[in-house]
Amino acid sequence: MVKPIGYFCSFTPGDIGLLTEMEEAWGAQFQELNNCERLWMIVKLGEDLCTEYENNIRASVSESMERMDELQPGDKVGLIEALINQVKYSNS
């Protein structure tokens, strides 16, 4: 089951700002977005967050991503979920 955006971030119904505008446009669970739009947003948010870190990307990581076409769509989604959890719960 998909939860509303307020479950994941500091959004409370009645707030003013971007999260309110997003909820009004696409629904409390972003159900009005298609998967391409959701994935595009993940990429853009990831790019923005990456600029906050000074670490460089290792060659082995870059090389692995050059081979991502070897993965099934479900495995790609699983990796996204695993990586998000690592970012969310790690201190680095």
Coordinates of N, CA and C in Angstrom, one line a residue:
M1 N 0.8 -1.2 0.0 CA 0.0 0.0 0.0 C 0.9 1.2 0.0
V2 N 0.5 2.2 -0.8 CA 1.2 3.5 -0.9 C 0.7 4.4 0.2
K3 N 1.7 5.1 0.9 CA 1.3 6.0 1.9 C 1.4 7.4 1.4
P4 N 0.7 8.4 2.1 CA 0.7 9.8 1.6 C 2.1 10.4 1.9
I5 N 2.4 11.4 1.1 CA 3.8 12.0 1.2 C 4.1 12.5 2.6
G6 N 3.1 12.9 3.4 CA 3.3 13.3 4.8 C 3.9 12.2 5.7
Y7 N 3.8 11.0 5.3 CA 4.4 9.9 6.0 C 5.9 9.9 5.8
F8 N 6.4 10.4 4.7 CA 7.8 10.3 4.4 C 8.6 11.6 4.6
C9 N 7.9 12.7 4.6 CA 8.6 14.0 4.8 C 7.8 14.9 5.7
S10 N 8.2 16.1 5.8 CA 7.7 17.1 6.8 C 6.4 17.8 6.4
F11 N 5.6 17.1 5.5 CA 4.4 17.7 5.0 C 3.2 17.4 5.9
T12 N 2.5 18.5 6.2 CA 1.2 18.3 6.9 C 0.1 19.0 6.1
P13 N -1.0 18.4 5.9 CA -2.1 19.0 5.1 C -2.4 20.4 5.7
G14 N -2.5 21.4 4.8 CA -2.7 22.8 5.3 C -1.5 23.6 5.2
D15 N -0.3 22.9 5.1 CA 0.9 23.7 5.0 C 0.9 24.5 3.7
I16 N 1.9 25.4 3.6 CA 2.0 26.2 2.4 C 3.4 25.9 1.8
G17 N 3.5 25.8 0.5 CA 4.8 25.6 -0.1 C 4.8 24.5 -1.2
L18 N 6.0 24.1 -1.6 CA 6.1 23.2 -2.7 C 5.4 21.9 -2.5
L19 N 5.6 21.3 -1.3 CA 4.9 20.0 -1.0 C 3.4 20.1 -1.1
T20 N 2.8 21.2 -0.7 CA 1.4 21.4 -0.8 C 1.0 21.5 -2.3
E21 N 1.8 22.2 -3.1 CA 1.5 22.3 -4.5 C 1.6 21.0 -5.2
M22 N 2.6 20.2 -4.8 CA 2.8 18.9 -5.4 C 1.6 18.0 -5.0
E23 N 1.2 18.0 -3.8 CA 0.0 17.2 -3.3 C -1.2 17.6 -4.1
E24 N -1.5 18.9 -4.2 CA -2.7 19.3 -4.9 C -2.7 18.9 -6.4
A25 N -1.5 18.9 -7.0 CA -1.4 18.6 -8.4 C -1.5 17.1 -8.7
W26 N -0.8 16.3 -7.8 CA -0.7 14.9 -8.1 C -1.3 13.9 -7.1
G27 N -2.0 14.5 -6.1 CA -2.6 13.6 -5.1 C -1.7 13.3 -3.9
A28 N -2.3 13.0 -2.8 CA -1.6 12.7 -1.6 C -0.6 11.6 -1.7
Q29 N -0.8 10.7 -2.6 CA 0.1 9.6 -2.8 C 0.9 9.7 -4.1
F30 N 0.8 10.9 -4.7 CA 1.4 11.1 -6.1 C 0.8 10.1 -7.1
Q31 N -0.4 9.7 -6.9 CA -1.0 8.7 -7.8 C -1.3 9.3 -9.2
E32 N -1.3 10.6 -9.3 CA -1.5 11.2 -10.7 C -0.3 11.2 -11.5
L33 N 0.9 10.9 -11.0 CA 2.1 10.8 -11.7 C 2.2 9.5 -12.4
N34 N 2.8 9.4 -13.6 CA 3.1 8.1 -14.2 C 4.5 7.7 -13.7
N35 N 4.9 6.4 -14.0 CA 6.1 5.9 -13.5 C 7.3 6.6 -14.1
C36 N 7.3 7.1 -15.3 CA 8.4 7.8 -15.9 C 8.6 9.1 -15.1
E37 N 7.5 9.8 -14.8 CA 7.6 11.1 -14.0 C 8.2 10.8 -12.6
R38 N 7.7 9.7 -12.0 CA 8.3 9.4 -10.7 C 9.7 9.1 -10.7
L39 N 10.2 8.3 -11.7 CA 11.6 8.0 -11.8 C 12.4 9.2 -12.2
W40 N 11.9 10.1 -13.0 CA 12.6 11.3 -13.4 C 12.8 12.2 -12.1
M41 N 11.7 12.3 -11.3 CA 11.9 13.0 -10.0 C 12.9 12.4 -9.1
I42 N 13.0 11.1 -9.1 CA 14.0 10.4 -8.3 C 15.4 10.8 -8.8
V43 N 15.6 10.8 -10.1 CA 16.9 11.2 -10.6 C 17.2 12.7 -10.3
K44 N 16.3 13.6 -10.4 CA 16.6 15.0 -10.2 C 16.8 15.2 -8.7
L45 N 16.1 14.6 -7.8 CA 16.3 14.7 -6.4 C 17.6 14.1 -6.0
G46 N 18.0 13.0 -6.6 CA 19.3 12.4 -6.3 C 20.4 13.3 -6.7
E47 N 20.3 13.8 -7.9 CA 21.4 14.8 -8.4 C 21.5 15.9 -7.5
D48 N 20.4 16.5 -7.0 CA 20.5 17.6 -6.1 C 21.1 17.2 -4.8
L49 N 20.7 16.1 -4.2 CA 21.3 15.7 -2.9 C 22.8 15.3 -3.1
C50 N 23.2 14.8 -4.2 CA 24.6 14.4 -4.5 C 25.5 15.6 -4.4
T51 N 25.0 16.8 -4.7 CA 25.9 18.0 -4.7 C 26.2 18.4 -3.2
E52 N 25.5 17.9 -2.3 CA 25.7 18.2 -0.9 C 26.9 17.4 -0.3
Y53 N 27.4 16.4 -1.0 CA 28.4 15.5 -0.5 C 29.7 15.8 -1.4
E54 N 30.9 15.8 -0.7 CA 32.1 16.0 -1.4 C 32.8 14.8 -1.9
N55 N 32.2 13.6 -1.6 CA 32.9 12.4 -2.1 C 32.8 12.3 -3.6
N56 N 33.8 11.7 -4.1 CA 33.9 11.4 -5.6 C 33.3 10.0 -5.8
I57 N 32.8 9.8 -7.0 CA 32.3 8.5 -7.4 C 33.4 7.6 -7.8
R58 N 33.6 6.4 -7.2 CA 34.6 5.5 -7.6 C 34.4 4.9 -8.9
A59 N 35.5 4.6 -9.6 CA 35.4 4.0 -10.9 C 34.6 2.7 -10.9
S60 N 34.7 1.9 -9.9 CA 34.0 0.6 -9.9 C 32.4 0.8 -9.8
V61 N 32.0 1.9 -9.2 CA 30.6 2.2 -9.1 C 30.1 2.7 -10.5
S62 N 30.9 3.6 -11.1 CA 30.5 4.1 -12.4 C 30.5 3.0 -13.4
E63 N 31.5 2.1 -13.4 CA 31.5 0.9 -14.3 C 30.3 0.0 -14.1
S64 N 29.9 -0.2 -12.9 CA 28.7 -1.0 -12.6 C 27.5 -0.4 -13.3
M65 N 27.3 0.9 -13.2 CA 26.2 1.5 -13.7 C 26.2 1.6 -15.2
E66 N 27.3 1.5 -15.8 CA 27.4 1.4 -17.3 C 26.8 0.0 -17.8
R67 N 26.7 -0.9 -16.9 CA 26.2 -2.3 -17.2 C 24.8 -2.5 -16.7
M68 N 24.1 -1.4 -16.3 CA 22.8 -1.6 -15.7 C 21.8 -2.2 -16.7
D69 N 22.0 -2.2 -18.0 CA 21.1 -2.8 -18.9 C 21.0 -4.3 -18.8
E70 N 22.0 -4.9 -18.0 CA 21.9 -6.3 -17.7 C 20.9 -6.7 -16.7
L71 N 20.4 -5.7 -16.0 CA 19.4 -5.9 -14.9 C 18.0 -5.9 -15.4
Q72 N 17.2 -6.7 -14.8 CA 15.7 -6.7 -15.0 C 15.1 -5.5 -14.4
P73 N 14.0 -4.9 -14.9 CA 13.4 -3.8 -14.3 C 13.1 -3.9 -12.8
G74 N 12.6 -5.1 -12.3 CA 12.3 -5.3 -10.9 C 13.6 -5.2 -10.1
D75 N 14.7 -5.7 -10.6 CA 16.0 -5.6 -9.9 C 16.5 -4.1 -9.8
K76 N 16.2 -3.4 -10.8 CA 16.6 -1.9 -10.8 C 15.8 -1.2 -9.7
V77 N 14.5 -1.5 -9.6 CA 13.6 -0.9 -8.6 C 14.1 -1.4 -7.2
G78 N 14.5 -2.6 -7.1 CA 15.0 -3.1 -5.8 C 16.2 -2.4 -5.4
L79 N 17.1 -2.2 -6.3 CA 18.4 -1.5 -6.0 C 18.1 0.0 -5.6
I80 N 17.2 0.6 -6.3 CA 16.8 2.0 -5.9 C 16.3 2.0 -4.5
E81 N 15.4 1.0 -4.2 CA 14.9 1.0 -2.8 C 16.0 0.7 -1.8
A82 N 16.9 -0.2 -2.1 CA 18.0 -0.5 -1.2 C 18.9 0.7 -1.0
L83 N 19.2 1.4 -2.1 CA 20.1 2.5 -2.0 C 19.5 3.7 -1.2
I84 N 18.2 3.9 -1.4 CA 17.5 4.9 -0.7 C 17.5 4.7 0.8
N85 N 17.3 3.4 1.2 CA 17.4 3.0 2.6 C 18.8 3.3 3.2
Q86 N 19.8 3.0 2.4 CA 21.2 3.2 2.8 C 21.4 4.7 3.0
V87 N 21.0 5.5 2.1 CA 21.1 7.0 2.3 C 20.4 7.5 3.5
K88 N 19.2 7.0 3.6 CA 18.3 7.4 4.7 C 18.8 7.1 6.1
Y89 N 19.4 5.9 6.2 CA 19.8 5.5 7.6 C 21.3 5.5 7.8
S90 N 22.1 5.9 6.8 CA 23.6 6.0 7.1 C 24.0 7.4 7.6
N91 N 25.2 7.4 8.2 CA 25.7 8.7 8.7 C 26.7 9.3 7.7
S92 N 27.0 8.7 6.6 CA 28.0 9.2 5.7 C 27.5 9.9 4.5

